[in-house]
Amino acid sequence: MSSAFELRAPGPRGTPPLLARLVDDAALFPPGSASMPDAVRGHLDARVSEWAGAMGLFLCPASRLAELITELIKVKPVKPIALSLVIDTGLGGVPKAVSIVESRSELLALRMVEMPAPSDVDEQWLERVSEFVPEDVIRVVEPRRGGAEWLDGVRRVIEHGSWPKLRCGGVSKENFPSVDEVADFLAVVSHSGVAFKATAGLHHAVRQTDEATGFTHHGFLNLLVATARSLSGGDVREALGSTDGQALSAEANELTDPAAHAVRGVFASYGSCSLADPIKDLDDLGLL
């Protein structure tokens, strides 16, 4: 199976290890919801941009796979797009979707398969995931959040060798985990030997409240620093709750390269509908 390190291989202009391949391209997903032509064009432009090294995989729902292939045939990419296939068609649809991707290797390189888990995340279901997803492709499973059962599900996903996914936001307040819930998640994952990826709600580097919705969003820089503290025995909750961008960026800048690699070996990536927005935040904070 591919490793988090391989996903974080240094990019153009020597992207800092803490940020390499951090941002998966979720342009097709809300709130961006780009059209397929715009999403593909934006991704291809971004991977030859100054900060291409910060960009990770292209995320595509299984239900839109044919649409993606049709668009790629038109644009003829120089090299295949590194793909994370997001299963929105049920577990039974995985073999066909994987087969379609593998049959178009000149256009797509399957690196990851992501899917929501059933409420109980049972062993039989996880075994089917392993059967359906090739060994050299990373499996990412999102247990439903809520109570101790959620963390039990996270543990089962880890024990099975898959990466757990942490959903950080959405369209309702209930979609946003609390600081305590994220800290508990990190406590389970940090020393497990398996990475995790995050999704939804991480619109900015630093924790902040959206004036339009009133929802307080976690920051991806907060999550990076919190992961570092989780590995070193520091105050994880303080890092997650901080709105002090300068203090967070200073702490991030102080991480040695080995420490940064260790952090990214745990927090592998997160999905964003924009590469420009996180790059602007990181640039403003002096992290690039």
Tab-separated table of C-alpha atoms in Angstrom:
chain	number	residue	atom	x	y	z
A	1	MET	CA	0.000	0.000	0.000
A	2	SER	CA	1.193	3.539	-0.776
A	3	SER	CA	2.383	5.517	2.214
A	4	ALA	CA	1.640	8.988	3.500
A	5	PHE	CA	5.294	9.829	2.816
A	6	GLU	CA	4.911	8.973	-0.865
A	7	LEU	CA	1.909	11.294	-1.090
A	8	ARG	CA	4.052	14.020	0.453
A	9	ALA	CA	7.035	13.782	-1.886
A	10	PRO	CA	8.664	17.222	-2.200
A	11	GLY	CA	7.232	19.342	-4.963
A	12	PRO	CA	8.428	22.250	-7.097
A	13	ARG	CA	10.360	25.049	-5.379
A	14	GLY	CA	11.139	22.851	-2.405
A	15	THR	CA	7.759	23.067	-0.684
A	16	PRO	CA	8.336	22.763	3.096
A	17	PRO	CA	7.922	19.175	4.356
A	18	LEU	CA	5.076	20.226	6.642
A	19	LEU	CA	3.053	21.415	3.637
A	20	ALA	CA	4.061	19.093	0.783
A	21	ARG	CA	1.039	17.473	-0.896
A	22	LEU	CA	-1.162	18.719	1.952
A	23	VAL	CA	-4.143	20.010	-0.053
A	24	ASP	CA	-6.224	17.502	-2.002
A	25	ASP	CA	-8.179	19.085	-4.845
A	26	ALA	CA	-11.886	18.890	-3.959
A	27	ALA	CA	-13.063	21.446	-6.529
A	28	LEU	CA	-16.001	19.221	-7.532
A	29	PHE	CA	-17.388	19.202	-4.000
A	30	PRO	CA	-19.344	21.870	-2.050
A	31	PRO	CA	-19.031	24.704	-1.372
A	32	GLY	CA	-17.058	25.174	-4.603
A	33	SER	CA	-19.010	22.652	-6.714
A	34	ALA	CA	-17.045	23.451	-9.884
A	35	SER	CA	-18.099	22.088	-13.244
A	36	MET	CA	-16.002	19.185	-14.502
A	37	PRO	CA	-14.276	21.247	-17.244
A	38	ASP	CA	-13.400	23.989	-14.747
A	39	ALA	CA	-12.213	21.497	-12.117
A	40	VAL	CA	-9.968	19.634	-14.557
A	41	ARG	CA	-8.568	22.820	-16.060
A	42	GLY	CA	-7.902	24.265	-12.605
A	43	HIS	CA	-6.149	21.101	-11.448
A	44	LEU	CA	-3.913	20.885	-14.496
A	45	ASP	CA	-3.007	24.573	-14.171
A	46	ALA	CA	-2.290	24.181	-10.456
A	47	ARG	CA	0.075	21.253	-10.895
A	48	VAL	CA	2.427	23.420	-12.972
A	49	SER	CA	2.020	26.484	-10.732
A	50	GLU	CA	4.587	27.944	-8.334
A	51	TRP	CA	3.135	26.071	-5.369
A	52	ALA	CA	2.212	22.824	-7.088
A	53	GLY	CA	4.148	20.997	-4.373
A	54	ALA	CA	1.399	21.742	-1.866
A	55	MET	CA	-1.257	20.062	-4.018
A	56	GLY	CA	-2.193	16.452	-3.478
A	57	LEU	CA	-4.732	14.221	-5.196
A	58	PHE	CA	-7.707	15.081	-7.389
A	59	LEU	CA	-10.940	13.983	-5.701
A	60	CYS	CA	-13.760	12.661	-7.871
A	61	PRO	CA	-17.042	10.984	-6.864
A	62	ALA	CA	-17.496	7.546	-8.383
A	63	SER	CA	-20.799	8.745	-9.832
A	64	ARG	CA	-18.939	11.316	-11.950
A	65	LEU	CA	-16.092	9.100	-13.108
A	66	ALA	CA	-17.339	8.788	-16.691
A	67	GLU	CA	-17.688	12.572	-16.861
A	68	LEU	CA	-14.098	12.992	-15.644
A	69	ILE	CA	-12.739	10.543	-18.211
A	70	THR	CA	-14.659	12.255	-21.021
A	71	GLU	CA	-13.134	15.607	-20.045
A	72	LEU	CA	-9.606	14.190	-19.768
A	73	ILE	CA	-9.889	12.642	-23.231
A	74	LYS	CA	-10.591	16.147	-24.512
A	75	VAL	CA	-7.680	17.871	-22.758
A	76	LYS	CA	-5.120	15.035	-23.093
A	77	PRO	CA	-3.031	15.566	-19.914
A	78	VAL	CA	0.736	15.172	-20.274
A	79	LYS	CA	0.744	12.656	-17.418
A	80	PRO	CA	-2.063	10.861	-15.589
A	81	ILE	CA	-3.960	12.683	-12.845
A	82	ALA	CA	-3.320	11.210	-9.393
A	83	LEU	CA	-6.826	10.314	-8.268
A	84	SER	CA	-8.707	9.740	-5.059
A	85	LEU	CA	-11.975	8.011	-5.875
A	86	VAL	CA	-14.747	9.051	-3.471
A	87	ILE	CA	-17.352	6.302	-3.304
A	88	ASP	CA	-20.866	7.746	-3.381
A	89	THR	CA	-22.462	4.721	-5.071
A	90	GLY	CA	-22.216	2.185	-2.228
A	91	LEU	CA	-19.578	-0.407	-1.457
A	92	GLY	CA	-20.884	-2.706	-4.166
A	93	GLY	CA	-19.951	-0.154	-6.798
A	94	VAL	CA	-16.266	-0.124	-5.876
A	95	PRO	CA	-15.002	-2.991	-8.108
A	96	LYS	CA	-16.540	-1.536	-11.269
A	97	ALA	CA	-15.283	1.985	-10.504
A	98	VAL	CA	-11.756	0.713	-9.780
A	99	SER	CA	-11.794	-1.341	-12.975
A	100	ILE	CA	-12.819	1.693	-15.037
A	101	VAL	CA	-9.998	3.798	-13.574
A	102	GLU	CA	-7.411	1.083	-14.130
A	103	SER	CA	-8.520	0.697	-17.754
A	104	ARG	CA	-7.660	4.361	-18.386
A	105	SER	CA	-4.134	4.388	-16.968
A	106	GLU	CA	-3.026	6.933	-19.578
A	107	LEU	CA	-5.427	9.431	-17.947
A	108	LEU	CA	-5.735	8.408	-14.310
A	109	ALA	CA	-3.511	6.935	-11.595
A	110	LEU	CA	-5.569	5.556	-8.716
A	111	ARG	CA	-3.894	6.411	-5.401
A	112	MET	CA	-6.762	6.370	-2.907
A	113	VAL	CA	-10.341	5.180	-2.417
A	114	GLU	CA	-12.491	6.978	0.156
A	115	MET	CA	-15.866	5.899	1.489
A	116	PRO	CA	-18.279	6.423	4.372
A	117	ALA	CA	-18.655	3.528	6.774
A	118	PRO	CA	-21.934	1.982	7.986
A	119	SER	CA	-22.947	2.907	11.506
A	120	ASP	CA	-21.364	-0.154	13.118
A	121	VAL	CA	-18.153	-0.415	10.993
A	122	ASP	CA	-18.232	-4.210	11.327
A	123	GLU	CA	-15.357	-6.535	10.440
A	124	GLN	CA	-17.197	-8.144	7.525
A	125	TRP	CA	-17.718	-4.768	5.856
A	126	LEU	CA	-14.060	-3.831	6.348
A	127	GLU	CA	-12.979	-7.164	4.848
A	128	ARG	CA	-15.038	-6.399	1.745
A	129	VAL	CA	-13.306	-3.017	1.491
A	130	SER	CA	-9.948	-4.823	1.468
A	131	GLU	CA	-11.151	-7.255	-1.176
A	132	PHE	CA	-12.444	-4.515	-3.466
A	133	VAL	CA	-9.550	-2.028	-3.212
A	134	PRO	CA	-6.161	-3.017	-4.703
A	135	GLU	CA	-3.323	-3.484	-2.188
A	136	ASP	CA	-1.285	-0.601	-3.592
A	137	VAL	CA	-4.174	1.861	-3.172
A	138	ILE	CA	-4.811	3.656	0.123
A	139	ARG	CA	-8.167	2.898	1.743
A	140	VAL	CA	-9.809	5.779	3.612
A	141	VAL	CA	-12.905	5.056	5.687
A	142	GLU	CA	-15.076	7.623	7.467
A	143	PRO	CA	-16.839	6.273	10.568
A	144	ARG	CA	-19.947	8.197	11.599
A	145	ARG	CA	-19.072	10.630	14.372
A	146	GLY	CA	-20.886	10.645	17.681
A	147	GLY	CA	-20.117	9.287	21.148
A	148	ALA	CA	-17.728	6.541	22.175
A	149	GLU	CA	-19.000	4.340	19.343
A	150	TRP	CA	-17.409	6.738	16.857
A	151	LEU	CA	-13.942	6.286	18.371
A	152	ASP	CA	-14.488	2.532	18.527
A	153	GLY	CA	-15.187	2.685	14.798
A	154	VAL	CA	-12.021	4.716	14.251
A	155	ARG	CA	-10.036	2.062	16.122
A	156	ARG	CA	-11.517	-0.736	14.006
A	157	VAL	CA	-10.653	1.138	10.814
A	158	ILE	CA	-7.060	1.565	12.035
A	159	GLU	CA	-6.752	-2.062	13.130
A	160	HIS	CA	-7.850	-3.055	9.659
A	161	GLY	CA	-5.032	-1.049	8.064
A	162	SER	CA	-7.225	1.648	6.537
A	163	TRP	CA	-6.937	5.379	7.168
A	164	PRO	CA	-9.748	6.993	9.164
A	165	LYS	CA	-11.253	10.211	7.831
A	166	LEU	CA	-12.089	13.172	10.073
A	167	ARG	CA	-15.003	15.318	8.875
A	168	CYS	CA	-14.438	18.857	10.140
A	169	GLY	CA	-17.546	20.657	8.903
A	170	GLY	CA	-20.538	20.748	6.624
A	171	VAL	CA	-23.915	22.375	6.111
A	172	SER	CA	-25.127	22.176	9.719
A	173	LYS	CA	-23.649	22.840	13.140
A	174	GLU	CA	-23.723	19.119	13.926
A	175	ASN	CA	-21.213	18.507	11.125
A	176	PHE	CA	-18.526	20.436	13.047
A	177	PRO	CA	-16.722	18.359	15.686
A	178	SER	CA	-15.834	20.060	18.945
A	179	VAL	CA	-12.269	20.731	20.060
A	180	ASP	CA	-12.608	17.864	22.524
A	181	GLU	CA	-13.805	15.469	19.825
A	182	VAL	CA	-10.908	16.329	17.502
A	183	ALA	CA	-8.455	15.993	20.396
A	184	ASP	CA	-9.882	12.568	21.270
A	185	PHE	CA	-9.587	11.528	17.617
A	186	LEU	CA	-5.929	12.616	17.526
A	187	ALA	CA	-5.231	10.714	20.742
A	188	VAL	CA	-6.471	7.524	19.077
A	189	VAL	CA	-4.707	8.053	15.751
A	190	SER	CA	-1.387	9.724	16.584
A	191	HIS	CA	0.528	6.656	17.749
A	192	SER	CA	-1.402	4.069	15.732
A	193	GLY	CA	1.027	3.775	12.823
A	194	VAL	CA	-1.746	4.754	10.401
A	195	ALA	CA	-2.351	8.202	8.924
A	196	PHE	CA	-5.660	10.043	8.659
A	197	LYS	CA	-7.071	12.555	6.255
A	198	ALA	CA	-9.490	15.386	6.948
A	199	THR	CA	-12.393	16.656	4.928
A	200	ALA	CA	-14.894	19.526	4.852
A	201	GLY	CA	-14.867	22.749	6.816
A	202	LEU	CA	-11.130	23.490	6.769
A	203	HIS	CA	-11.510	26.631	4.667
A	204	HIS	CA	-8.674	28.572	6.292
A	205	ALA	CA	-5.359	27.966	7.997
A	206	VAL	CA	-6.486	29.340	11.360
A	207	ARG	CA	-9.641	28.679	13.368
A	208	GLN	CA	-12.287	31.328	12.738
A	209	THR	CA	-16.025	31.970	12.767
A	210	ASP	CA	-17.886	32.395	9.485
A	211	GLU	CA	-19.928	35.583	9.822
A	212	ALA	CA	-22.507	34.387	7.279
A	213	THR	CA	-23.337	31.109	9.040
A	214	GLY	CA	-22.095	31.651	12.572
A	215	PHE	CA	-20.245	28.318	12.386
A	216	THR	CA	-16.757	28.187	13.887
A	217	HIS	CA	-14.416	26.377	11.503
A	218	HIS	CA	-11.322	24.442	12.499
A	219	GLY	CA	-8.087	25.591	10.845
A	220	PHE	CA	-5.800	23.217	8.986
A	221	LEU	CA	-2.771	24.907	10.591
A	222	ASN	CA	-4.371	24.348	13.994
A	223	LEU	CA	-4.705	20.688	13.069
A	224	LEU	CA	-1.073	20.442	11.967
A	225	VAL	CA	0.193	22.023	15.195
A	226	ALA	CA	-2.202	19.938	17.292
A	227	THR	CA	-0.896	16.783	15.613
A	228	ALA	CA	2.668	17.838	16.408
A	229	ARG	CA	1.701	18.361	20.038
A	230	SER	CA	-0.115	15.057	20.171
A	231	LEU	CA	3.101	13.339	19.085
A	232	SER	CA	5.229	15.255	21.589
A	233	GLY	CA	2.881	15.257	24.584
A	234	GLY	CA	1.875	18.927	24.314
A	235	ASP	CA	-1.455	20.694	24.866
A	236	VAL	CA	-3.534	19.524	21.897
A	237	ARG	CA	-6.742	21.285	22.893
A	238	GLU	CA	-5.046	24.656	23.180
A	239	ALA	CA	-3.638	24.301	19.680
A	240	LEU	CA	-7.016	23.327	18.233
A	241	GLY	CA	-8.804	26.219	19.919
A	242	SER	CA	-6.256	28.931	19.139
A	243	THR	CA	-7.110	31.859	16.856
A	244	ASP	CA	-3.578	33.296	17.092
A	245	GLY	CA	-2.228	32.727	13.589
A	246	GLN	CA	1.176	34.212	14.347
A	247	ALA	CA	1.732	31.950	17.343
A	248	LEU	CA	0.623	28.886	15.396
A	249	SER	CA	2.820	29.720	12.405
A	250	ALA	CA	5.811	30.392	14.679
A	251	GLU	CA	5.351	26.974	16.291
A	252	ALA	CA	5.014	25.338	12.887
A	253	ASN	CA	8.153	27.076	11.626
A	254	GLU	CA	10.100	25.780	14.617
A	255	LEU	CA	9.438	22.134	13.710
A	256	THR	CA	12.504	20.322	12.442
A	257	ASP	CA	12.224	18.456	9.144
A	258	PRO	CA	12.023	15.067	10.951
A	259	ALA	CA	9.285	16.446	13.216
A	260	ALA	CA	7.405	17.835	10.198
A	261	HIS	CA	7.627	14.454	8.447
A	262	ALA	CA	6.324	12.778	11.600
A	263	VAL	CA	3.351	15.169	11.692
A	264	ARG	CA	2.505	14.473	8.065
A	265	GLY	CA	2.895	10.764	8.678
A	266	VAL	CA	-0.185	11.193	10.874
A	267	PHE	CA	-2.126	14.064	9.261
A	268	ALA	CA	-1.676	13.136	5.608
A	269	SER	CA	-3.913	15.591	3.753
A	270	TYR	CA	-7.220	17.374	3.642
A	271	GLY	CA	-9.672	18.216	0.874
A	272	SER	CA	-10.189	21.813	-0.239
A	273	CYS	CA	-12.274	23.165	-3.101
A	274	SER	CA	-9.517	25.751	-3.647
A	275	LEU	CA	-5.726	25.608	-3.730
A	276	ALA	CA	-5.425	29.389	-3.956
A	277	ASP	CA	-7.142	30.070	-0.607
A	278	PRO	CA	-4.897	27.890	1.590
A	279	ILE	CA	-1.806	29.081	-0.293
A	280	LYS	CA	-2.779	32.714	0.374
A	281	ASP	CA	-3.283	31.982	4.073
A	282	LEU	CA	0.050	30.196	4.352
A	283	ASP	CA	1.831	32.958	2.446
A	284	ASP	CA	0.290	35.642	4.657
A	285	LEU	CA	1.509	33.742	7.724
A	286	GLY	CA	5.046	33.439	6.362
A	287	LEU	CA	4.977	29.660	6.063
A	288	LEU	CA	5.897	29.506	2.371
